[in-house]
Amino acid sequence: MQLTSQSLTDGTPIAGEFAFCVPAAEGHVALSTNRNPHLAWAGAPAGTQSFAVICHDPDVPSRGDDVNQEGRSVPADLPRVDFFHWVLVDLPAGTTAIEAGAHSSSVTANGKPGPDAPGGGRHGINDYTGWFAGDAQMKGNYFGYDGPCPPWNDSIRHRYVFTVFALDIPRVPVEGIFTGQQVRDAIAGHILAQASLTVSYSLNPAVPA
């Protein structure tokens, strides 16, 4: 199975239009257009009954003590954890592409609605749901795609892995509000094929993307 994109080039930085935040002219960051990137796939094996899409960042700090704190930096040797940016399941077996901006075209305070997604699929919540849980102006369930916004003081660039899974089931057995890890667990044993693109991003002027 092959995954291609008109928006992303494997091994290179992701453009700011597909990010949640971009560097600010004054201060550290500003909100961006937050468009989902174009994805297209081919070569799914016989027996594919649906597709799932997951985007995750494996480089998120495991502790937030230093994150976005003036006069500090997030150390490079800090253990890192996964942060889910997009969780999409139940795309019909005939689906071969997602157009840029079709699932997200702005930052939506309190989160985009869900779980119903364009194209007949279902969106899970991404990890901005937890990140903004303590923010009265931004808290909510963040369904669908929300792009990169790594700490502006991180010592490392972050990677963003977009993966399309061909599954042997028409519907992933998750219900209601579900997370990326719940989808990973639910599709284990049902993956016929998968393909990924990995891009990078940084908001630290001292750390190239």
mmCIF file of C-alpha atoms in Angstrom:
data_model
loop_
_atom_site.group_PDB
_atom_site.id
_atom_site.type_symbol
_atom_site.label_atom_id
_atom_site.label_comp_id
_atom_site.label_asym_id
_atom_site.label_seq_id
_atom_site.Cartn_x
_atom_site.Cartn_y
_atom_site.Cartn_z
ATOM 1 C CA MET A 1 0.000 0.000 0.000
ATOM 2 C CA GLN A 2 1.301 3.452 -0.903
ATOM 3 C CA LEU A 3 0.503 6.791 0.749
ATOM 4 C CA THR A 4 1.130 10.064 -1.091
ATOM 5 C CA SER A 5 0.236 13.701 -0.495
ATOM 6 C CA GLN A 6 0.058 16.979 -2.366
ATOM 7 C CA SER A 7 0.504 18.715 1.013
ATOM 8 C CA LEU A 8 3.287 16.697 2.665
ATOM 9 C CA THR A 9 6.695 15.435 1.579
ATOM 10 C CA ASP A 10 8.075 12.578 3.622
ATOM 11 C CA GLY A 11 11.097 13.580 5.702
ATOM 12 C CA THR A 12 10.612 17.352 5.360
ATOM 13 C CA PRO A 13 8.929 20.064 7.463
ATOM 14 C CA ILE A 14 5.143 20.450 7.319
ATOM 15 C CA ALA A 15 3.911 23.814 6.034
ATOM 16 C CA GLY A 16 2.466 26.268 8.546
ATOM 17 C CA GLU A 17 -0.952 26.222 6.868
ATOM 18 C CA PHE A 18 -1.395 22.656 8.172
ATOM 19 C CA ALA A 19 -0.307 23.579 11.716
ATOM 20 C CA PHE A 20 -2.323 24.716 14.719
ATOM 21 C CA CYS A 21 0.293 27.393 15.499
ATOM 22 C CA VAL A 22 2.966 29.298 13.594
ATOM 23 C CA PRO A 23 5.763 31.586 14.823
ATOM 24 C CA ALA A 24 4.440 35.001 15.768
ATOM 25 C CA ALA A 25 5.740 38.367 14.625
ATOM 26 C CA GLU A 26 5.496 39.452 18.267
ATOM 27 C CA GLY A 27 5.644 36.996 21.128
ATOM 28 C CA HIS A 28 6.145 33.306 20.511
ATOM 29 C CA VAL A 29 3.254 31.780 18.532
ATOM 30 C CA ALA A 30 0.070 32.696 16.685
ATOM 31 C CA LEU A 31 -2.845 30.541 15.610
ATOM 32 C CA SER A 32 -2.639 29.243 12.053
ATOM 33 C CA THR A 33 -5.132 28.086 9.415
ATOM 34 C CA ASN A 34 -4.996 24.521 10.809
ATOM 35 C CA ARG A 35 -5.965 22.810 7.538
ATOM 36 C CA ASN A 36 -5.817 19.056 7.325
ATOM 37 C CA PRO A 37 -3.375 17.952 4.614
ATOM 38 C CA HIS A 38 -4.243 16.100 1.427
ATOM 39 C CA LEU A 39 -3.704 12.337 1.630
ATOM 40 C CA ALA A 40 -4.120 9.746 -1.114
ATOM 41 C CA TRP A 41 -3.525 6.022 -1.025
ATOM 42 C CA ALA A 42 -3.453 3.089 -3.418
ATOM 43 C CA GLY A 43 -2.697 -0.602 -3.405
ATOM 44 C CA ALA A 44 -4.969 -1.652 -0.539
ATOM 45 C CA PRO A 45 -5.131 -5.440 -0.365
ATOM 46 C CA ALA A 46 -8.115 -7.549 -1.323
ATOM 47 C CA GLY A 47 -10.472 -7.921 1.603
ATOM 48 C CA THR A 48 -10.141 -4.320 2.772
ATOM 49 C CA GLN A 49 -13.476 -3.276 4.296
ATOM 50 C CA SER A 50 -12.571 0.157 5.681
ATOM 51 C CA PHE A 51 -9.718 2.582 6.300
ATOM 52 C CA ALA A 52 -8.542 4.397 9.413
ATOM 53 C CA VAL A 53 -6.248 7.420 9.630
ATOM 54 C CA ILE A 54 -4.099 8.364 12.609
ATOM 55 C CA CYS A 55 -1.683 11.275 12.947
ATOM 56 C CA HIS A 56 0.497 11.294 16.028
ATOM 57 C CA ASP A 57 3.510 13.160 17.376
ATOM 58 C CA PRO A 58 5.884 10.765 19.200
ATOM 59 C CA ASP A 59 8.032 13.600 20.583
ATOM 60 C CA VAL A 60 5.771 15.278 23.139
ATOM 61 C CA PRO A 61 7.380 15.952 26.550
ATOM 62 C CA SER A 62 6.318 13.425 29.177
ATOM 63 C CA ARG A 63 6.353 16.216 31.787
ATOM 64 C CA GLY A 64 5.088 19.751 31.332
ATOM 65 C CA ASP A 65 7.161 21.576 33.972
ATOM 66 C CA ASP A 66 9.276 23.481 31.447
ATOM 67 C CA VAL A 67 6.830 23.639 28.532
ATOM 68 C CA ASN A 68 6.398 27.186 27.175
ATOM 69 C CA GLN A 69 8.022 28.722 30.268
ATOM 70 C CA GLU A 70 10.073 31.882 29.832
ATOM 71 C CA GLY A 71 13.754 31.412 30.640
ATOM 72 C CA ARG A 72 13.561 27.617 30.418
ATOM 73 C CA SER A 73 13.896 24.993 27.729
ATOM 74 C CA VAL A 74 12.482 21.498 27.447
ATOM 75 C CA PRO A 75 15.543 19.225 27.660
ATOM 76 C CA ALA A 76 16.289 16.983 24.712
ATOM 77 C CA ASP A 77 16.808 13.942 26.951
ATOM 78 C CA LEU A 78 13.363 14.171 28.558
ATOM 79 C CA PRO A 79 11.320 11.001 27.865
ATOM 80 C CA ARG A 80 8.733 11.568 25.144
ATOM 81 C CA VAL A 81 5.180 10.277 24.663
ATOM 82 C CA ASP A 82 2.619 10.101 21.846
ATOM 83 C CA PHE A 83 0.193 12.969 21.209
ATOM 84 C CA PHE A 84 -2.654 12.225 18.798
ATOM 85 C CA HIS A 85 -3.522 14.959 16.288
ATOM 86 C CA TRP A 86 -6.046 13.097 14.134
ATOM 87 C CA VAL A 87 -8.130 9.981 14.725
ATOM 88 C CA LEU A 88 -10.447 8.926 11.891
ATOM 89 C CA VAL A 89 -12.123 5.553 11.395
ATOM 90 C CA ASP A 90 -14.722 3.793 9.224
ATOM 91 C CA LEU A 91 -13.810 5.384 5.907
ATOM 92 C CA PRO A 92 -15.564 3.230 3.284
ATOM 93 C CA ALA A 93 -13.443 0.732 1.378
ATOM 94 C CA GLY A 94 -13.823 2.714 -1.858
ATOM 95 C CA THR A 95 -12.163 5.802 -0.384
ATOM 96 C CA THR A 96 -8.806 6.674 -1.940
ATOM 97 C CA ALA A 97 -8.150 10.261 -0.819
ATOM 98 C CA ILE A 98 -8.881 13.046 1.644
ATOM 99 C CA GLU A 99 -8.742 16.551 0.230
ATOM 100 C CA ALA A 100 -6.788 19.296 1.962
ATOM 101 C CA GLY A 101 -9.024 21.343 4.238
ATOM 102 C CA ALA A 102 -11.950 18.911 3.973
ATOM 103 C CA HIS A 103 -11.826 17.962 7.663
ATOM 104 C CA SER A 104 -10.341 21.110 9.175
ATOM 105 C CA SER A 105 -9.782 24.635 7.866
ATOM 106 C CA SER A 106 -9.364 26.696 11.045
ATOM 107 C CA VAL A 107 -8.707 26.541 14.762
ATOM 108 C CA THR A 108 -12.037 26.005 16.523
ATOM 109 C CA ALA A 109 -12.110 27.066 20.165
ATOM 110 C CA ASN A 110 -13.707 24.337 22.321
ATOM 111 C CA GLY A 111 -13.168 21.831 19.502
ATOM 112 C CA LYS A 112 -14.850 20.864 16.263
ATOM 113 C CA PRO A 113 -18.051 18.803 16.500
ATOM 114 C CA GLY A 114 -18.025 15.027 16.143
ATOM 115 C CA PRO A 115 -17.948 12.132 15.805
ATOM 116 C CA ASP A 116 -19.538 12.297 12.322
ATOM 117 C CA ALA A 117 -16.851 13.019 9.717
ATOM 118 C CA PRO A 118 -16.933 13.871 6.003
ATOM 119 C CA GLY A 119 -16.912 10.893 3.695
ATOM 120 C CA GLY A 120 -18.883 8.586 5.952
ATOM 121 C CA GLY A 121 -16.273 8.105 8.672
ATOM 122 C CA ARG A 122 -16.151 8.863 12.386
ATOM 123 C CA HIS A 123 -13.724 11.158 14.166
ATOM 124 C CA GLY A 124 -12.246 10.430 17.546
ATOM 125 C CA ILE A 125 -10.976 13.142 19.844
ATOM 126 C CA ASN A 126 -7.394 14.308 19.573
ATOM 127 C CA ASP A 127 -5.119 15.134 22.491
ATOM 128 C CA TYR A 128 -5.820 18.864 22.480
ATOM 129 C CA THR A 129 -8.865 17.727 24.455
ATOM 130 C CA GLY A 130 -6.617 16.997 27.414
ATOM 131 C CA TRP A 131 -4.189 19.837 26.741
ATOM 132 C CA PHE A 132 -6.941 22.479 26.966
ATOM 133 C CA ALA A 133 -8.925 20.810 29.758
ATOM 134 C CA GLY A 134 -7.868 23.444 32.278
ATOM 135 C CA ASP A 135 -8.383 26.427 29.942
ATOM 136 C CA ALA A 136 -11.836 27.970 30.412
ATOM 137 C CA GLN A 137 -11.773 29.628 26.974
ATOM 138 C CA MET A 138 -10.525 26.625 24.996
ATOM 139 C CA LYS A 139 -11.643 23.471 26.826
ATOM 140 C CA GLY A 140 -13.887 20.980 25.046
ATOM 141 C CA ASN A 141 -13.839 17.808 22.989
ATOM 142 C CA TYR A 142 -11.486 18.302 20.059
ATOM 143 C CA PHE A 143 -12.755 15.971 17.334
ATOM 144 C CA GLY A 144 -10.927 15.464 14.063
ATOM 145 C CA TYR A 145 -7.714 17.091 12.891
ATOM 146 C CA ASP A 146 -5.813 19.746 14.783
ATOM 147 C CA GLY A 147 -2.270 20.304 13.587
ATOM 148 C CA PRO A 148 1.147 20.829 15.158
ATOM 149 C CA CYS A 149 1.840 23.270 17.966
ATOM 150 C CA PRO A 150 4.969 21.956 19.711
ATOM 151 C CA PRO A 151 6.426 23.862 22.686
ATOM 152 C CA TRP A 152 8.163 27.009 21.507
ATOM 153 C CA ASN A 153 11.025 26.257 23.891
ATOM 154 C CA ASP A 154 11.573 22.589 23.040
ATOM 155 C CA SER A 155 15.154 21.511 22.377
ATOM 156 C CA ILE A 156 14.132 19.069 19.636
ATOM 157 C CA ARG A 157 12.046 19.237 16.489
ATOM 158 C CA HIS A 158 8.869 17.177 16.561
ATOM 159 C CA ARG A 159 7.859 14.478 14.080
ATOM 160 C CA TYR A 160 4.299 13.994 12.841
ATOM 161 C CA VAL A 161 3.434 10.555 11.514
ATOM 162 C CA PHE A 162 0.389 10.275 9.224
ATOM 163 C CA THR A 163 -0.676 6.636 8.856
ATOM 164 C CA VAL A 164 -3.481 5.089 6.806
ATOM 165 C CA PHE A 165 -4.586 1.598 7.831
ATOM 166 C CA ALA A 166 -6.446 -0.861 5.575
ATOM 167 C CA LEU A 167 -8.704 -2.926 7.839
ATOM 168 C CA ASP A 168 -10.591 -6.210 7.452
ATOM 169 C CA ILE A 169 -13.615 -4.839 9.347
ATOM 170 C CA PRO A 170 -16.195 -2.298 8.109
ATOM 171 C CA ARG A 171 -16.562 -0.608 11.498
ATOM 172 C CA VAL A 172 -13.992 -0.194 14.243
ATOM 173 C CA PRO A 173 -15.462 -1.413 17.563
ATOM 174 C CA VAL A 174 -15.241 1.883 19.466
ATOM 175 C CA GLU A 175 -18.272 3.893 20.497
ATOM 176 C CA GLY A 176 -19.163 7.413 21.585
ATOM 177 C CA ILE A 177 -16.153 9.602 22.309
ATOM 178 C CA PHE A 178 -13.000 7.598 21.594
ATOM 179 C CA THR A 179 -9.265 8.273 21.603
ATOM 180 C CA GLY A 180 -6.336 7.415 19.421
ATOM 181 C CA GLN A 181 -5.062 4.770 21.804
ATOM 182 C CA GLN A 182 -8.485 3.154 21.931
ATOM 183 C CA VAL A 183 -8.470 2.946 18.136
ATOM 184 C CA ARG A 184 -4.976 1.479 18.116
ATOM 185 C CA ASP A 185 -6.120 -1.196 20.543
ATOM 186 C CA ALA A 186 -9.338 -1.880 18.611
ATOM 187 C CA ILE A 187 -7.680 -2.325 15.206
ATOM 188 C CA ALA A 188 -4.907 -4.608 16.450
ATOM 189 C CA GLY A 189 -5.314 -7.893 14.592
ATOM 190 C CA HIS A 190 -7.436 -6.269 11.860
ATOM 191 C CA ILE A 191 -4.720 -4.430 9.889
ATOM 192 C CA LEU A 192 -4.243 -5.804 6.383
ATOM 193 C CA ALA A 193 -1.782 -3.086 5.350
ATOM 194 C CA GLN A 194 -0.610 0.348 6.406
ATOM 195 C CA ALA A 195 1.438 3.206 4.985
ATOM 196 C CA SER A 196 2.888 6.329 6.593
ATOM 197 C CA LEU A 197 4.365 9.735 5.852
ATOM 198 C CA THR A 198 6.500 11.476 8.478
ATOM 199 C CA VAL A 199 7.037 15.235 8.550
ATOM 200 C CA SER A 200 8.549 17.583 11.119
ATOM 201 C CA TYR A 201 7.863 20.938 12.765
ATOM 202 C CA SER A 202 9.407 23.339 15.264
ATOM 203 C CA LEU A 203 8.309 26.632 16.822
ATOM 204 C CA ASN A 204 11.681 27.208 18.499
ATOM 205 C CA PRO A 205 13.709 29.671 16.409
ATOM 206 C CA ALA A 206 16.875 27.934 17.608
ATOM 207 C CA VAL A 207 15.721 24.485 16.437
ATOM 208 C CA PRO A 208 15.265 24.054 12.678
ATOM 209 C CA ALA A 209 12.175 22.100 11.629
#
